[in-house]
Coordinates of N, CA and C in Angstrom, one line a residue:
M1 N -56.5 -57.8 -26.2 CA -57.3 -58.8 -26.9 C -58.5 -59.1 -26.0
G2 N -59.6 -59.5 -26.6 CA -60.8 -59.8 -26.0 C -60.9 -61.1 -25.3
D3 N -62.1 -61.7 -25.2 CA -62.3 -62.9 -24.5 C -61.7 -64.1 -25.2
I4 N -61.3 -65.1 -24.4 CA -60.8 -66.4 -24.9 C -61.7 -67.5 -24.3
H5 N -62.3 -68.3 -25.1 CA -63.1 -69.4 -24.7 C -62.4 -70.7 -24.9
A6 N -62.0 -71.4 -23.9 CA -61.3 -72.7 -24.1 C -62.3 -73.8 -24.4
E7 N -62.0 -74.6 -25.4 CA -62.9 -75.6 -25.8 C -62.2 -77.0 -25.6
P8 N -62.3 -77.6 -24.5 CA -61.6 -78.8 -24.2 C -62.0 -79.9 -25.2
P9 N -61.1 -80.7 -25.6 CA -59.7 -80.7 -25.2 C -58.8 -80.0 -26.3
N10 N -59.4 -79.6 -27.4 CA -58.5 -79.3 -28.6 C -58.9 -78.0 -29.4
Q11 N -59.8 -77.2 -28.9 CA -60.1 -76.0 -29.7 C -60.2 -74.8 -28.8
I12 N -59.8 -73.7 -29.3 CA -59.9 -72.4 -28.6 C -60.6 -71.4 -29.6
F13 N -61.6 -70.7 -29.1 CA -62.4 -69.7 -29.8 C -62.0 -68.3 -29.3
L14 N -61.5 -67.5 -30.2 CA -61.1 -66.1 -29.8 C -61.9 -65.1 -30.6
H15 N -62.2 -64.0 -29.9 CA -62.8 -62.9 -30.6 C -62.2 -61.6 -30.0
D16 N -62.2 -60.5 -30.8 CA -61.3 -59.4 -30.5 C -61.9 -58.4 -29.4
C17 N -63.1 -58.0 -29.6 CA -63.7 -57.1 -28.6 C -65.2 -57.1 -28.7
H18 N -65.9 -56.2 -28.1 CA -67.4 -56.2 -28.0 C -68.0 -56.2 -29.3
N19 N -67.4 -55.6 -30.4 CA -68.1 -55.6 -31.7 C -67.8 -56.8 -32.6
N20 N -66.9 -57.7 -32.0 CA -66.6 -59.0 -32.7 C -66.3 -58.8 -34.2
T21 N -65.3 -58.0 -34.6 CA -65.0 -57.8 -36.0 C -64.3 -59.0 -36.5
F22 N -63.7 -59.9 -35.7 CA -63.2 -61.2 -36.2 C -63.3 -62.3 -35.1
V23 N -63.3 -63.5 -35.6 CA -63.3 -64.7 -34.7 C -62.3 -65.6 -35.3
N24 N -61.7 -66.4 -34.4 CA -60.7 -67.3 -34.7 C -61.0 -68.7 -34.1
L25 N -61.0 -69.7 -34.8 CA -61.1 -71.1 -34.3 C -59.7 -71.7 -34.4
R26 N -59.1 -71.9 -33.2 CA -57.8 -72.5 -33.2 C -57.9 -73.9 -32.8
T27 N -57.5 -74.8 -33.7 CA -57.7 -76.3 -33.5 C -56.3 -76.9 -33.2
M28 N -56.2 -77.8 -32.2 CA -55.0 -78.4 -31.9 C -55.3 -79.9 -31.6
T29 N -55.1 -80.7 -32.5 CA -55.3 -82.2 -32.4 C -54.1 -82.9 -33.0
L30 N -54.1 -84.2 -32.9 CA -53.0 -84.9 -33.6 C -53.1 -84.8 -35.1
S31 N -54.3 -84.6 -35.6 CA -54.4 -84.6 -37.1 C -54.7 -83.2 -37.6
D32 N -54.9 -82.2 -36.7 CA -55.2 -80.8 -37.2 C -54.6 -79.8 -36.3
N33 N -53.7 -79.1 -36.8 CA -53.1 -78.0 -36.0 C -53.3 -76.7 -36.9
S34 N -54.4 -76.0 -36.7 CA -54.7 -75.0 -37.6 C -55.4 -73.8 -36.9
S35 N -55.5 -72.7 -37.7 CA -56.2 -71.5 -37.3 C -57.1 -71.1 -38.4
Y36 N -58.4 -71.0 -38.2 CA -59.4 -70.5 -39.2 C -60.0 -69.2 -38.6
I37 N -60.0 -68.2 -39.4 CA -60.4 -66.8 -39.0 C -61.4 -66.3 -40.0
M38 N -62.4 -65.6 -39.4 CA -63.4 -64.9 -40.3 C -63.4 -63.5 -39.8
V39 N -63.6 -62.5 -40.7 CA -63.5 -61.1 -40.4 C -64.8 -60.4 -41.0
W40 N -65.4 -59.5 -40.2 CA -66.5 -58.7 -40.6 C -66.2 -57.3 -40.7
P41 N -66.9 -56.5 -41.5 CA -66.7 -55.0 -41.5 C -67.0 -54.5 -40.2
N42 N -66.3 -53.4 -39.8 CA -66.6 -52.8 -38.5 C -68.0 -52.3 -38.3
D43 N -68.7 -51.9 -39.3 CA -70.0 -51.4 -39.2 C -71.1 -52.4 -39.4
N44 N -70.7 -53.7 -39.4 CA -71.7 -54.8 -39.5 C -72.6 -54.9 -38.3
P45 N -73.9 -54.7 -38.4 CA -74.8 -54.8 -37.3 C -75.0 -56.2 -36.7
S46 N -74.7 -57.2 -37.5 CA -75.0 -58.5 -37.0 C -73.8 -59.5 -37.3
P47 N -72.7 -59.4 -36.6 CA -71.5 -60.2 -36.9 C -71.7 -61.7 -36.7
L48 N -72.9 -62.1 -36.1 CA -73.1 -63.5 -35.8 C -73.6 -64.2 -37.1
N49 N -73.8 -63.5 -38.2 CA -74.2 -64.1 -39.4 C -72.9 -64.5 -40.2
I50 N -72.7 -65.8 -40.3 CA -71.5 -66.3 -41.0 C -71.4 -65.8 -42.4
S51 N -72.5 -65.7 -43.1 CA -72.5 -65.3 -44.5 C -72.1 -63.8 -44.8
D52 N -72.1 -63.0 -43.7 CA -71.7 -61.6 -43.8 C -70.2 -61.3 -43.7
A53 N -69.5 -62.4 -43.4 CA -68.0 -62.2 -43.3 C -67.4 -61.7 -44.6
N54 N -66.5 -60.8 -44.6 CA -66.0 -60.3 -45.8 C -64.6 -60.8 -46.1
F55 N -64.0 -61.5 -45.2 CA -62.6 -62.0 -45.4 C -62.4 -63.2 -44.5
K56 N -61.7 -64.2 -45.0 CA -61.4 -65.5 -44.3 C -60.0 -65.8 -44.4
E57 N -59.4 -66.4 -43.4 CA -58.1 -66.9 -43.4 C -58.0 -68.3 -42.8
Y58 N -57.0 -69.1 -43.4 CA -56.8 -70.4 -42.9 C -55.3 -70.7 -42.9
Y59 N -54.8 -71.2 -41.8 CA -53.4 -71.5 -41.7 C -53.2 -72.9 -41.1
N60 N -52.5 -73.7 -41.9 CA -52.0 -75.0 -41.3 C -50.8 -74.7 -40.6
L61 N -50.8 -74.8 -39.3 CA -49.7 -74.3 -38.5 C -48.5 -75.3 -38.4
E62 N -48.8 -76.6 -38.9 CA -47.7 -77.5 -39.0 C -46.8 -77.1 -40.2
E63 N -47.4 -76.5 -41.2 CA -46.6 -76.1 -42.4 C -46.3 -74.6 -42.5
D64 N -47.1 -73.8 -41.8 CA -46.9 -72.4 -41.8 C -47.1 -71.8 -40.4
F65 N -46.1 -72.1 -39.6 CA -46.2 -71.7 -38.2 C -46.4 -70.1 -38.0
W66 N -45.7 -69.4 -38.8 CA -45.8 -67.9 -38.7 C -47.0 -67.3 -39.4
Q67 N -47.8 -68.1 -40.0 CA -49.1 -67.6 -40.7 C -48.8 -66.6 -41.7
M68 N -47.9 -66.9 -42.6 CA -47.5 -66.0 -43.7 C -48.3 -66.2 -45.0
K69 N -48.9 -67.5 -45.2 CA -49.6 -67.8 -46.4 C -51.0 -68.2 -46.1
N70 N -52.0 -67.3 -46.5 CA -53.4 -67.6 -46.2 C -53.8 -68.7 -47.2
A71 N -54.1 -69.9 -46.7 CA -54.4 -71.1 -47.5 C -55.9 -71.4 -47.5
V72 N -56.7 -70.4 -47.3 CA -58.2 -70.6 -47.3 C -58.6 -71.2 -48.7
S73 N -58.0 -70.8 -49.8 CA -58.5 -71.2 -51.1 C -58.2 -72.7 -51.3
S74 N -57.2 -73.3 -50.6 CA -56.9 -74.7 -50.7 C -57.6 -75.6 -49.7
L75 N -58.4 -75.0 -48.8 CA -59.2 -75.7 -47.8 C -60.4 -76.4 -48.5
P76 N -60.5 -77.7 -48.3 CA -61.7 -78.4 -48.8 C -63.0 -77.8 -48.3
S77 N -64.0 -77.7 -49.2 CA -65.2 -77.1 -48.7 C -65.9 -77.8 -47.6
T78 N -65.7 -79.1 -47.5 CA -66.3 -79.8 -46.3 C -65.6 -79.4 -45.0
Q79 N -64.3 -79.2 -45.1 CA -63.6 -78.8 -43.9 C -64.0 -77.3 -43.5
E80 N -64.0 -76.5 -44.5 CA -64.4 -75.1 -44.3 C -65.8 -75.0 -43.7
D81 N -66.7 -75.8 -44.2 CA -68.1 -75.8 -43.7 C -68.1 -76.3 -42.2
A82 N -67.3 -77.2 -41.9 CA -67.2 -77.7 -40.5 C -66.6 -76.6 -39.6
Y83 N -65.6 -75.9 -40.0 CA -65.1 -74.8 -39.2 C -66.1 -73.7 -39.0
Q84 N -66.8 -73.4 -40.1 CA -67.8 -72.3 -40.0 C -68.9 -72.7 -39.0
K85 N -69.4 -74.0 -39.1 CA -70.4 -74.5 -38.3 C -70.0 -74.4 -36.8
R86 N -68.7 -74.8 -36.5 CA -68.3 -74.8 -35.1 C -68.1 -73.3 -34.6
L87 N -67.7 -72.4 -35.5 CA -67.6 -71.0 -35.1 C -69.0 -70.5 -34.8
Q88 N -69.9 -70.8 -35.6 CA -71.3 -70.3 -35.4 C -71.8 -70.9 -34.0
E89 N -71.6 -72.1 -33.7 CA -72.0 -72.7 -32.5 C -71.4 -72.0 -31.3
L90 N -70.1 -71.7 -31.4 CA -69.3 -71.1 -30.3 C -69.7 -69.6 -30.2
M91 N -70.0 -68.9 -31.2 CA -70.4 -67.5 -31.2 C -71.8 -67.3 -30.5
M92 N -72.6 -68.4 -30.6 CA -74.0 -68.3 -30.0 C -74.1 -68.9 -28.7
C93 N -73.1 -69.6 -28.2 CA -73.3 -70.3 -26.9 C -73.0 -69.4 -25.7
S94 N -73.4 -69.9 -24.6 CA -73.0 -69.1 -23.3 C -72.9 -70.1 -22.2
G95 N -72.1 -69.8 -21.2 CA -71.9 -70.6 -20.1 C -71.4 -72.0 -20.3
A96 N -71.9 -73.0 -19.6 CA -71.4 -74.3 -19.7 C -71.6 -75.0 -21.1
S97 N -72.5 -74.5 -21.9 CA -72.7 -75.0 -23.2 C -71.6 -74.8 -24.2
C98 N -70.7 -73.8 -23.8 CA -69.5 -73.5 -24.6 C -68.4 -74.5 -24.3
H99 N -68.6 -75.3 -23.3 CA -67.5 -76.2 -22.9 C -67.8 -77.7 -23.1
T100 N -68.6 -78.0 -24.1 CA -69.0 -79.3 -24.4 C -67.8 -79.9 -25.2
P101 N -67.1 -80.9 -24.7 CA -66.0 -81.5 -25.5 C -66.5 -82.0 -26.8
R102 N -65.6 -81.8 -27.8 CA -65.9 -82.3 -29.2 C -64.9 -83.3 -29.6
S103 N -65.3 -84.2 -30.4 CA -64.3 -85.1 -30.9 C -63.4 -84.5 -31.9
P104 N -62.1 -84.9 -32.0 CA -61.2 -84.3 -32.9 C -61.6 -84.5 -34.4

């Protein structure tokens, strides 16, 4: 597995390797225990563009711990937009700017 960026106190951003074919925003708060994943084609020259993702996954880990049912279609658009915005921020940050605490 590639790099792991801890996002205190309640989010972790994961990406697989140097070509970033997927990213995962893992959220752990009292009100949100979830995993939101975006996938790009392997030949994508600019994986930092959210709109180029060709597959998305969302799992409410309180209800689906083993991540068997992709619930992205039931995710409210406002929540999906917030996850995408946070992923975009984390994909573009570096150093200490990646560790700015966020409210749950």
